[in-house]
Coordinates of C-alpha atoms and ligand atoms in Angstrom, one line a residue:
M1 CA 37.4 42.4 99.5
L2 CA 37.2 40.8 95.6
D3 CA 33.8 40.6 96.8
E4 CA 32.5 43.7 96.8
R5 CA 32.7 44.3 92.9
P6 CA 29.9 43.4 90.7
E7 CA 30.4 40.1 89.0
P8 CA 31.6 40.0 85.3
R9 CA 29.2 39.2 82.2
M10 CA 29.0 36.0 81.3
T11 CA 29.7 35.9 77.0
D12 CA 27.8 32.0 77.5
Q13 CA 25.4 32.3 79.7
N14 CA 21.8 29.6 79.0
P15 CA 19.4 28.7 80.9
L16 CA 18.9 25.5 78.6
S17 CA 23.4 24.5 78.4
P18 CA 23.8 24.2 75.1
P19 CA 27.0 21.2 74.4
L20 CA 30.1 22.3 75.2
S21 CA 32.5 22.5 72.8
G22 CA 36.4 22.4 72.9
P23 CA 39.2 21.9 70.1
P24 CA 39.2 18.9 67.9
V25 CA 41.3 15.7 69.8
S26 CA 42.6 12.2 68.9
R27 CA 39.6 9.9 69.2
W28 CA 41.6 7.0 71.1
L29 CA 44.0 9.2 72.8
G30 CA 41.9 12.5 74.0
C31 CA 43.6 15.8 74.7
F32 CA 46.6 14.1 75.7
P33 CA 48.7 14.0 72.8
E34 CA 47.8 18.2 72.1
L35 CA 48.9 18.9 76.5
R36 CA 51.7 16.9 76.1
R37 CA 52.6 18.8 72.7
D38 CA 52.4 22.0 74.3
T39 CA 50.3 22.5 77.3
L40 CA 50.6 26.2 77.5
G41 CA 50.3 27.1 74.5
F42 CA 47.3 24.3 74.2
L43 CA 45.5 26.1 77.2
L44 CA 45.1 29.4 75.8
H45 CA 44.0 28.1 72.4
C46 CA 41.0 26.8 74.8
Q47 CA 40.3 30.3 75.2
A48 CA 38.3 30.2 71.9
Y49 CA 35.9 28.0 73.2
G50 CA 33.5 29.1 75.8
D51 CA 33.9 29.8 79.3
V52 CA 34.0 26.1 79.4
V53 CA 35.8 23.8 77.7
K54 CA 35.1 20.3 77.7
L55 CA 38.7 18.0 76.7
P56 CA 37.6 15.1 76.1
M57 CA 40.2 12.1 77.7
G58 CA 39.7 9.7 74.5
L59 CA 38.4 5.8 74.8
V60 CA 41.4 4.8 76.5
V61 CA 41.0 6.5 79.7
N62 CA 37.5 5.9 79.6
L63 CA 37.8 2.1 79.7
L64 CA 40.6 2.2 82.2
L65 CA 37.9 4.0 84.4
R66 CA 35.4 2.4 83.2
Q67 CA 33.1 5.6 82.2
R68 CA 31.5 6.2 79.6
D69 CA 32.6 10.0 78.7
A70 CA 35.2 10.8 80.6
A71 CA 36.9 14.4 79.9
M72 CA 38.3 17.5 81.2
Y73 CA 36.7 20.7 82.0
V74 CA 38.7 23.6 81.1
L75 CA 37.0 26.9 83.1
N76 CA 38.0 30.4 81.5
H77 CA 35.3 32.6 83.2
P78 CA 36.5 33.9 87.3
A79 CA 33.0 33.4 88.4
D80 CA 33.0 30.1 87.5
V81 CA 36.0 29.6 89.0
K82 CA 34.9 31.0 91.8
H83 CA 32.0 29.1 91.8
V84 CA 33.5 25.8 92.5
L85 CA 36.8 27.0 94.5
M86 CA 34.4 28.6 97.1
T87 CA 30.7 29.2 97.0
N88 CA 30.1 25.5 96.1
Q89 CA 33.5 24.3 97.6
D90 CA 31.2 21.2 99.2
N91 CA 31.0 19.3 95.8
Y92 CA 34.6 19.3 94.6
K93 CA 37.4 17.2 95.7
K94 CA 40.7 16.9 95.4
A95 CA 41.6 14.4 92.0
L96 CA 43.4 11.5 92.7
V97 CA 47.0 12.3 92.1
P98 CA 49.8 10.2 90.1
P99 CA 52.1 7.5 92.3
V100 CA 55.0 9.9 92.5
E101 CA 52.9 13.1 94.3
S102 CA 51.7 10.8 96.3
R103 CA 54.0 9.0 97.6
I104 CA 55.8 12.6 98.6
F105 CA 53.4 14.5 99.7
G106 CA 51.5 11.2 102.0
Q107 CA 48.5 12.5 104.0
G108 CA 50.0 15.9 104.3
V109 CA 47.6 19.3 104.2
L110 CA 47.7 19.7 100.5
H111 CA 45.7 16.0 99.8
T112 CA 43.5 15.4 102.8
E113 CA 39.5 16.1 102.1
G114 CA 37.1 17.2 105.3
E115 CA 37.4 17.1 108.7
T116 CA 41.3 15.7 109.2
H117 CA 42.0 18.5 106.2
H118 CA 40.0 21.3 108.5
C119 CA 41.7 20.2 111.4
Q120 CA 44.9 20.5 109.7
R121 CA 44.5 24.0 108.7
R122 CA 43.5 24.8 111.9
L123 CA 46.6 24.2 113.3
F124 CA 48.6 25.6 110.6
L125 CA 46.7 29.2 110.2
P126 CA 48.2 31.3 113.0
F127 CA 51.1 30.2 112.1
F128 CA 50.7 31.4 109.0
H129 CA 49.5 34.5 109.8
G130 CA 50.8 37.9 108.5
N131 CA 51.8 38.9 112.0
H132 CA 53.5 35.7 112.7
V133 CA 55.7 35.6 110.1
T134 CA 57.4 38.8 110.1
A135 CA 59.4 37.9 113.0
Y136 CA 61.4 35.3 110.2
T137 CA 62.4 39.2 108.3
D138 CA 65.7 38.8 109.8
L139 CA 66.7 35.2 108.9
I140 CA 65.5 36.5 105.0
T141 CA 67.2 39.3 105.1
R142 CA 70.8 37.4 106.4
K143 CA 70.1 34.3 104.6
T144 CA 70.0 36.9 101.6
Y145 CA 72.9 39.0 102.6
D146 CA 74.7 35.8 102.7
L147 CA 74.3 34.8 99.4
V148 CA 75.0 37.9 97.6
G149 CA 78.3 38.1 99.9
H150 CA 79.3 34.9 97.6
W151 CA 78.7 37.1 94.0
Q152 CA 82.1 38.5 92.3
D153 CA 81.2 42.0 90.5
G154 CA 80.7 40.7 87.0
T155 CA 81.0 37.0 87.3
T156 CA 77.8 34.8 86.2
V157 CA 74.8 33.1 88.5
A158 CA 72.7 30.3 87.5
I159 CA 70.2 32.5 88.6
D160 CA 67.5 29.8 89.4
H161 CA 69.9 27.9 91.2
E162 CA 70.7 30.2 93.7
M163 CA 66.7 31.6 94.5
A164 CA 65.9 27.7 95.0
Y165 CA 69.2 27.2 97.4
L166 CA 68.4 31.0 99.5
T167 CA 65.0 29.4 99.5
L168 CA 65.7 26.1 100.4
S169 CA 67.6 27.2 103.6
V170 CA 64.4 29.8 104.5
I171 CA 62.1 27.0 105.1
W172 CA 64.7 24.2 106.4
R173 CA 65.1 26.7 109.4
L174 CA 61.1 27.7 109.3
L175 CA 60.7 23.8 109.5
F176 CA 63.4 22.5 112.0
G177 CA 64.7 25.8 113.6
R178 CA 68.3 25.0 112.2
D179 CA 70.3 25.5 109.0
A180 CA 70.3 22.6 106.2
G181 CA 73.6 23.1 105.9
S182 CA 75.5 20.4 104.0
E183 CA 72.3 18.8 104.0
A184 CA 71.0 21.0 101.1
D185 CA 72.0 18.8 98.1
T186 CA 70.9 15.5 99.6
I187 CA 67.2 17.1 100.0
R188 CA 67.8 19.3 96.4
K189 CA 68.6 16.1 94.2
P190 CA 65.4 14.1 95.2
I191 CA 63.1 16.4 94.2
A192 CA 65.2 17.5 91.1
V193 CA 64.6 14.4 90.0
G194 CA 60.8 14.3 91.7
Q195 CA 59.9 16.9 89.1
S196 CA 61.5 14.9 86.4
L197 CA 58.9 12.1 87.1
I198 CA 56.2 14.0 87.8
K199 CA 56.2 15.8 84.4
L200 CA 56.6 12.6 82.7
Q201 CA 53.4 11.0 85.0
Y202 CA 51.6 14.8 83.2
D203 CA 52.5 13.9 80.1
S204 CA 52.3 10.2 79.7
L205 CA 49.0 8.4 80.7
L206 CA 51.2 4.8 80.5
A207 CA 53.4 6.7 82.9
S208 CA 50.6 7.8 85.1
F209 CA 49.2 4.9 85.8
T210 CA 52.6 2.9 86.6
P211 CA 53.1 2.8 90.1
L212 CA 56.3 3.4 91.8
W213 CA 57.8 0.1 92.6
V214 CA 58.1 -0.7 88.7
P215 CA 61.8 -0.8 88.6
T216 CA 62.2 1.4 85.6
T217 CA 65.3 4.0 85.9
L218 CA 63.8 7.0 86.7
H219 CA 61.9 4.7 89.4
R220 CA 65.4 3.4 91.1
R221 CA 66.0 7.2 91.4
F222 CA 64.2 8.9 92.8
T223 CA 63.6 6.5 94.9
R224 CA 67.4 5.7 96.3
N225 CA 67.4 9.6 96.6
F226 CA 64.2 10.2 98.5
C227 CA 64.7 7.2 100.7
A228 CA 67.9 9.8 101.9
M229 CA 66.0 13.0 102.7
E230 CA 63.1 10.9 104.3
A231 CA 66.0 9.3 106.4
M232 CA 67.2 13.0 107.6
I233 CA 63.3 14.0 108.3
H234 CA 62.7 11.3 110.5
R235 CA 65.9 11.4 112.0
S236 CA 65.3 15.4 113.1
I237 CA 62.6 13.7 114.5
H238 CA 63.1 11.6 116.4
Q239 CA 65.3 14.2 118.1
R240 CA 63.7 16.9 118.4
R241 CA 61.4 14.0 120.5
M242 CA 64.6 13.8 122.6
A243 CA 65.2 17.7 123.1
T244 CA 65.4 19.8 126.5
H245 CA 64.3 23.0 125.3
Q246 CA 61.3 24.2 123.2
Y247 CA 62.0 25.9 119.9
D248 CA 59.4 27.5 117.7
D249 CA 59.4 26.2 114.4
V250 CA 56.9 23.8 112.5
L251 CA 58.0 20.8 113.8
E252 CA 57.4 22.2 117.6
L253 CA 54.0 22.5 116.2
L254 CA 53.5 19.2 114.8
L255 CA 54.2 17.8 118.1
A256 CA 52.0 19.2 120.4
A257 CA 48.9 19.2 118.0
R258 CA 46.3 16.4 118.1
D259 CA 44.1 14.8 115.8
T260 CA 40.4 14.7 115.1
E261 CA 40.3 12.6 117.9
G262 CA 42.7 14.2 120.7
R263 CA 45.8 11.9 119.8
P264 CA 49.3 13.0 119.6
L265 CA 50.7 13.1 115.8
G266 CA 52.5 10.0 115.2
D267 CA 55.6 10.0 113.2
E268 CA 54.1 8.9 109.7
E269 CA 52.1 12.2 110.2
I270 CA 54.0 14.4 111.2
R271 CA 56.5 13.4 108.1
D272 CA 54.2 13.7 105.5
E273 CA 53.2 17.5 106.9
L274 CA 57.1 18.9 107.0
M275 CA 57.6 16.8 103.5
T276 CA 54.4 19.1 102.3
F277 CA 55.8 22.2 103.4
L278 CA 59.0 21.9 102.6
L279 CA 58.1 21.9 98.9
A280 CA 55.3 23.7 98.4
G281 CA 57.3 26.1 100.6
H282 CA 60.6 26.6 98.4
E283 CA 60.5 25.3 95.1
T284 CA 57.3 28.0 94.5
T285 CA 58.9 30.8 95.5
A286 CA 62.3 30.3 94.0
N287 CA 60.3 30.1 90.8
A288 CA 58.6 33.6 91.1
L289 CA 61.6 35.2 92.3
T290 CA 63.8 33.4 89.1
W291 CA 60.8 34.9 86.8
T292 CA 61.1 38.8 88.3
W293 CA 65.0 38.9 87.6
F294 CA 64.3 37.5 84.3
L295 CA 61.6 40.0 83.8
L296 CA 63.9 43.3 85.5
S297 CA 66.2 42.1 83.1
Q298 CA 64.7 42.9 80.0
F299 CA 62.9 45.4 81.2
R300 CA 65.5 48.8 82.0
S301 CA 62.7 51.4 83.2
V302 CA 61.4 49.2 85.5
R303 CA 64.4 48.1 87.0
E304 CA 65.6 51.8 87.0
R305 CA 62.0 52.8 89.1
L306 CA 62.6 50.1 91.2
T307 CA 66.3 51.0 92.4
Q308 CA 65.1 54.5 92.7
E309 CA 62.2 53.4 95.4
L310 CA 65.2 50.8 96.9
N311 CA 67.5 53.8 97.7
E312 CA 64.8 56.5 99.0
V313 CA 63.2 53.5 101.4
V314 CA 66.0 50.9 101.8
G315 CA 69.2 52.2 101.1
D316 CA 72.6 51.1 102.2
R317 CA 70.8 48.8 105.1
L318 CA 68.8 45.5 105.0
P319 CA 65.3 45.9 104.3
T320 CA 62.9 45.7 107.1
A321 CA 59.3 44.2 107.6
T322 CA 57.7 48.3 108.1
D323 CA 59.5 48.6 104.8
I324 CA 57.3 46.8 102.9
A325 CA 54.8 48.7 103.1
R326 CA 57.3 51.7 101.8
L327 CA 57.5 49.4 99.1
P328 CA 54.1 49.4 96.6
Y329 CA 56.2 49.6 93.2
T330 CA 58.2 46.3 94.6
K331 CA 55.0 45.1 95.3
M332 CA 53.5 45.7 92.3
I333 CA 56.7 44.2 90.0
W334 CA 56.1 40.9 92.5
D335 CA 52.4 40.7 91.4
E336 CA 52.5 41.4 87.6
S337 CA 55.5 39.2 87.5
L338 CA 53.7 35.9 89.4
R339 CA 50.3 36.9 87.1
L340 CA 52.9 36.3 84.1
Y341 CA 54.8 33.2 85.7
P342 CA 52.1 31.9 88.2
P343 CA 54.5 28.9 90.3
A344 CA 51.3 27.0 90.3
W345 CA 50.6 27.5 87.2
A346 CA 48.1 25.0 88.0
L347 CA 45.5 23.5 90.4
H348 CA 45.7 19.7 91.6
N349 CA 42.1 18.8 89.4
R350 CA 39.6 19.1 90.9
V351 CA 36.3 16.3 90.9
S352 CA 32.7 17.8 91.0
H353 CA 30.3 14.9 93.5
A354 CA 27.0 15.6 91.8
E355 CA 25.8 17.2 88.6
D356 CA 26.3 20.9 89.1
R357 CA 25.1 24.6 87.5
L358 CA 28.3 26.8 86.8
P359 CA 27.1 30.6 86.7
S360 CA 28.9 30.4 83.2
G361 CA 25.6 28.4 82.4
A362 CA 27.6 25.3 81.9
V363 CA 26.4 22.3 83.2
L364 CA 29.1 19.9 84.6
P365 CA 27.9 16.4 85.0
P366 CA 29.2 14.1 87.9
N367 CA 32.3 13.0 88.1
A368 CA 34.0 15.5 86.3
A369 CA 37.9 16.6 86.4
I370 CA 38.4 20.2 86.6
F371 CA 40.9 22.1 85.4
I372 CA 41.6 25.0 86.7
S373 CA 45.2 27.2 86.0
P374 CA 46.3 30.5 86.5
W375 CA 48.3 30.5 84.1
N376 CA 44.9 30.5 81.6
L377 CA 43.4 32.6 83.5
H378 CA 45.8 35.2 84.2
R379 CA 46.9 35.8 80.5
N380 CA 42.9 35.8 79.3
P381 CA 42.7 39.2 76.9
R382 CA 39.2 39.0 78.4
W383 CA 40.7 39.5 82.3
F384 CA 44.0 41.0 80.6
P385 CA 44.5 43.3 78.4
D386 CA 47.5 42.8 76.0
P387 CA 47.8 39.8 78.2
N388 CA 51.8 39.1 77.6
R389 CA 53.1 42.3 78.7
F390 CA 54.6 42.9 81.7
D391 CA 53.4 46.1 82.8
P392 CA 53.6 46.1 87.0
E393 CA 51.2 49.6 86.6
R394 CA 48.4 46.9 86.5
F395 CA 48.7 46.4 90.2
S396 CA 48.5 50.0 91.2
E397 CA 45.9 50.6 93.8
E398 CA 43.6 52.4 91.3
A399 CA 44.2 49.3 88.2
K400 CA 43.1 47.0 90.6
R401 CA 39.8 48.4 91.6
T402 CA 39.1 47.3 87.8
H403 CA 40.8 43.7 87.6
T404 CA 37.6 40.7 87.3
P405 CA 37.1 39.0 90.7
Y406 CA 38.8 35.9 90.0
S407 CA 40.7 37.0 87.5
Y408 CA 44.0 36.7 89.4
I409 CA 44.8 33.7 91.3
P410 CA 48.4 33.1 91.8
F411 CA 47.9 31.5 95.3
G412 CA 44.4 29.2 94.8
T413 CA 41.6 31.1 96.4
G414 CA 38.3 29.1 98.9
G415 CA 39.3 26.7 101.6
R416 CA 42.1 25.8 99.5
R417 CA 43.8 29.0 99.5
C418 CA 47.7 28.3 99.8
L419 CA 48.9 28.0 103.4
G420 CA 52.0 30.1 103.1
E421 CA 51.2 33.0 101.2
S422 CA 51.8 35.9 104.0
F423 CA 55.2 34.0 104.3
A424 CA 56.3 34.0 100.5
E425 CA 54.7 37.8 99.6
L426 CA 57.5 38.6 102.4
E427 CA 59.9 36.6 101.3
G428 CA 59.9 36.9 98.2
L429 CA 59.9 41.5 98.6
L430 CA 62.8 41.2 101.5
I431 CA 64.5 39.1 98.5
L432 CA 64.4 41.3 96.2
A433 CA 64.4 44.3 97.9
T434 CA 67.8 42.8 99.6
V435 CA 69.4 42.2 96.3
A436 CA 68.0 44.7 94.0
S437 CA 69.3 47.9 96.1
R438 CA 73.0 45.9 95.8
F439 CA 72.7 44.1 92.7
Q440 CA 71.7 44.6 88.7
L441 CA 70.9 41.0 86.9
R442 CA 71.2 41.3 83.6
L443 CA 70.4 38.0 81.3
V444 CA 74.1 36.6 80.0
E445 CA 72.6 36.4 76.0
G446 CA 72.2 34.0 73.4
Q447 CA 69.7 31.5 76.5
T448 CA 66.4 30.6 74.9
V449 CA 64.3 31.0 78.3
L450 CA 60.5 29.6 78.1
P451 CA 58.6 27.9 81.1
D452 CA 58.0 24.5 81.6
P453 CA 55.0 23.0 84.0
A454 CA 56.0 20.7 85.8
M455 CA 55.0 20.4 89.5
T456 CA 55.7 24.4 88.6
L457 CA 56.2 26.8 86.4
R458 CA 60.2 26.4 86.1
P459 CA 62.4 27.7 83.8
N460 CA 63.6 25.0 80.7
C461 CA 66.9 25.4 81.5
P462 CA 69.6 26.8 84.1
V463 CA 69.4 31.0 83.5
R464 CA 72.6 32.4 84.1
M465 CA 72.5 36.3 84.8
I466 CA 75.3 37.9 85.3
V467 CA 75.6 39.8 88.5
Q468 CA 77.0 43.6 88.6
R469 CA 77.1 45.8 92.1
I470 CA 75.2 48.8 92.3
D471 CA 78.0 51.2 94.3
V472 CA 76.4 51.6 97.6
S473 CA 78.3 51.3 100.6
E474 CA 79.6 48.5 102.1
P475 CA 76.0 48.0 104.6
H476 CA 76.0 46.4 108.3
P477 CA 73.6 44.0 109.3
A478 CA 73.2 45.0 112.3
V479 CA 72.4 48.4 111.2
A480 CA 68.9 46.7 110.2
Ligands
HEM501 C1 54.9 32.2 95.1 C2 55.0 31.3 96.2 C3 53.6 30.5 96.2 C4 53.3 30.2 95.9 C5 52.5 30.9 93.7 C6 51.8 28.7 95.7 C7 50.4 28.8 95.4 C8 49.6 28.4 95.9 C9 48.4 27.7 95.3 C10 47.9 28.2 94.2 C11 47.7 26.1 96.0 C12 46.6 26.3 95.8 C13 46.5 24.5 95.4 C14 45.3 24.2 94.7 O1 43.9 24.7 95.1 O2 44.7 23.3 94.2 C15 49.0 26.4 97.8 C16 48.7 25.5 98.4 C17 49.1 25.5 99.2 N1 50.2 26.3 99.4 FE1 51.3 27.7 99.0 N2 52.4 28.8 97.0 C18 53.4 29.3 97.9 C19 54.3 30.0 98.7 C20 54.1 28.8 99.7 C21 54.7 28.9 100.9 C22 55.5 29.4 101.2 C23 54.4 27.9 101.3 C24 55.2 27.7 103.0 C25 55.8 28.3 103.9 C26 53.5 27.1 101.2 C27 52.4 26.2 101.0 C28 51.0 26.1 100.8 C29 50.3 24.9 101.2 C30 50.3 24.1 102.8 C31 49.0 24.7 100.6 C32 48.0 23.2 100.7 C33 46.9 24.4 101.1 C34 45.9 23.2 101.6 O3 45.4 22.8 100.7 O4 45.1 23.7 102.5 N3 52.7 27.8 99.4 N4 49.7 27.5 97.0

């Protein structure tokens, strides 16, 4: 649908491709000190330097990579984004990831390339198709209902923590067909340590080149916790191989799958896929929901309109999949929240194979590292006027028709677009509707909540909120 609208006008189009510019950076350390100091602010600052901004990586990286002019290229123009992620995607591969990411995700669908990647996507697409995922509606609303059942009127909860456990319990069922139960802590712990480690590797050149076997305190903590989680996944695979009846879950799908040569998948391959979905499939949605509660707590008029829509459509029962199409304002809030705080704030860097001229006129050399950031695109005043203002009206049907194509990409685009998009949207909207029709969430005063760009865009501190029950007659889940 986006393709049907006119492509935007370029500002710097020039057939002779002038040298690309960028902000001044350190000669030796390149852009890394600036990125480390204030990643998100620095990216926004780069908007002033044109459609494609060149960020030299400095002499140290040149020496390490034995490359003459190693640089990152930030794409600020949606037409260039479309070109790299879609039109000419075969010229761009994902860059190598830091050791910790590679240890976590292995050869799961997030990091493979070529025929292997196509084969993996073909396997998962039907499972994550809209019609199949709506079957999980009941599971999602019941888990949410159980969660809010523990909330006492007027008490304080850490909403980021609550959302993470909720989305974890949902994805665990989707993957393994059973509840995470007491194992939830064994899963959340290594993820928290992994986030810190990934952040360190993003921020420090030295850390990003240090293999995991070097026994730093954080490496040892990560390995210890991560091995416990891995053992749990292996146990689940083993038990399922012995099971006598069939399940409708991702593990079953993987056990029945065949690789490109027609062979069944081994335990390691299955583990890599499960780990990928476990991580890609709950941190992101939990952060999206946390930011949505955060925004709602500050905009009374938006909250009131949401409550009114939920009263009219859902009332005191649990929301159903068919309700979702009748909750346009809830969806507008969700979309606007993903614009302001996209959980995948940066896509994985892509690396160019051959030299390529972008629609903006810029020419990228071979081996260029391409930096595409939904955070940066979504907060560019050229595509979203007054970009820092929370305004769900931007996503009314009428307003969406005026959006610049590919300026809004919370789920990426092209051949690597998020596999879980339909599921994430269903889950996000159902959780929002279930909670907001029962509780109002008020931010505890005195907290400064800021976005922290780690593996996902998470809040920099626990987000404490006071939960206040809305006066509805006590619902019964079966009524849904
Ligand atoms: C609000 C929630 C979510 C957001 C914002 C999100 C965002 C993204 C983005 C931007 C990508 C593309 C990364 C790139 O091109 O470098 C991606 C890929 C992916 N996502 Fe999501 N995601 C979300 C939820 C989910 C869920 C719930 C699942 C699974 C149940 C999932 C599974 C995946 C997988 C497997 C990929 C890799 C696709 C590939 O490389 O072919 N995501 N996601």
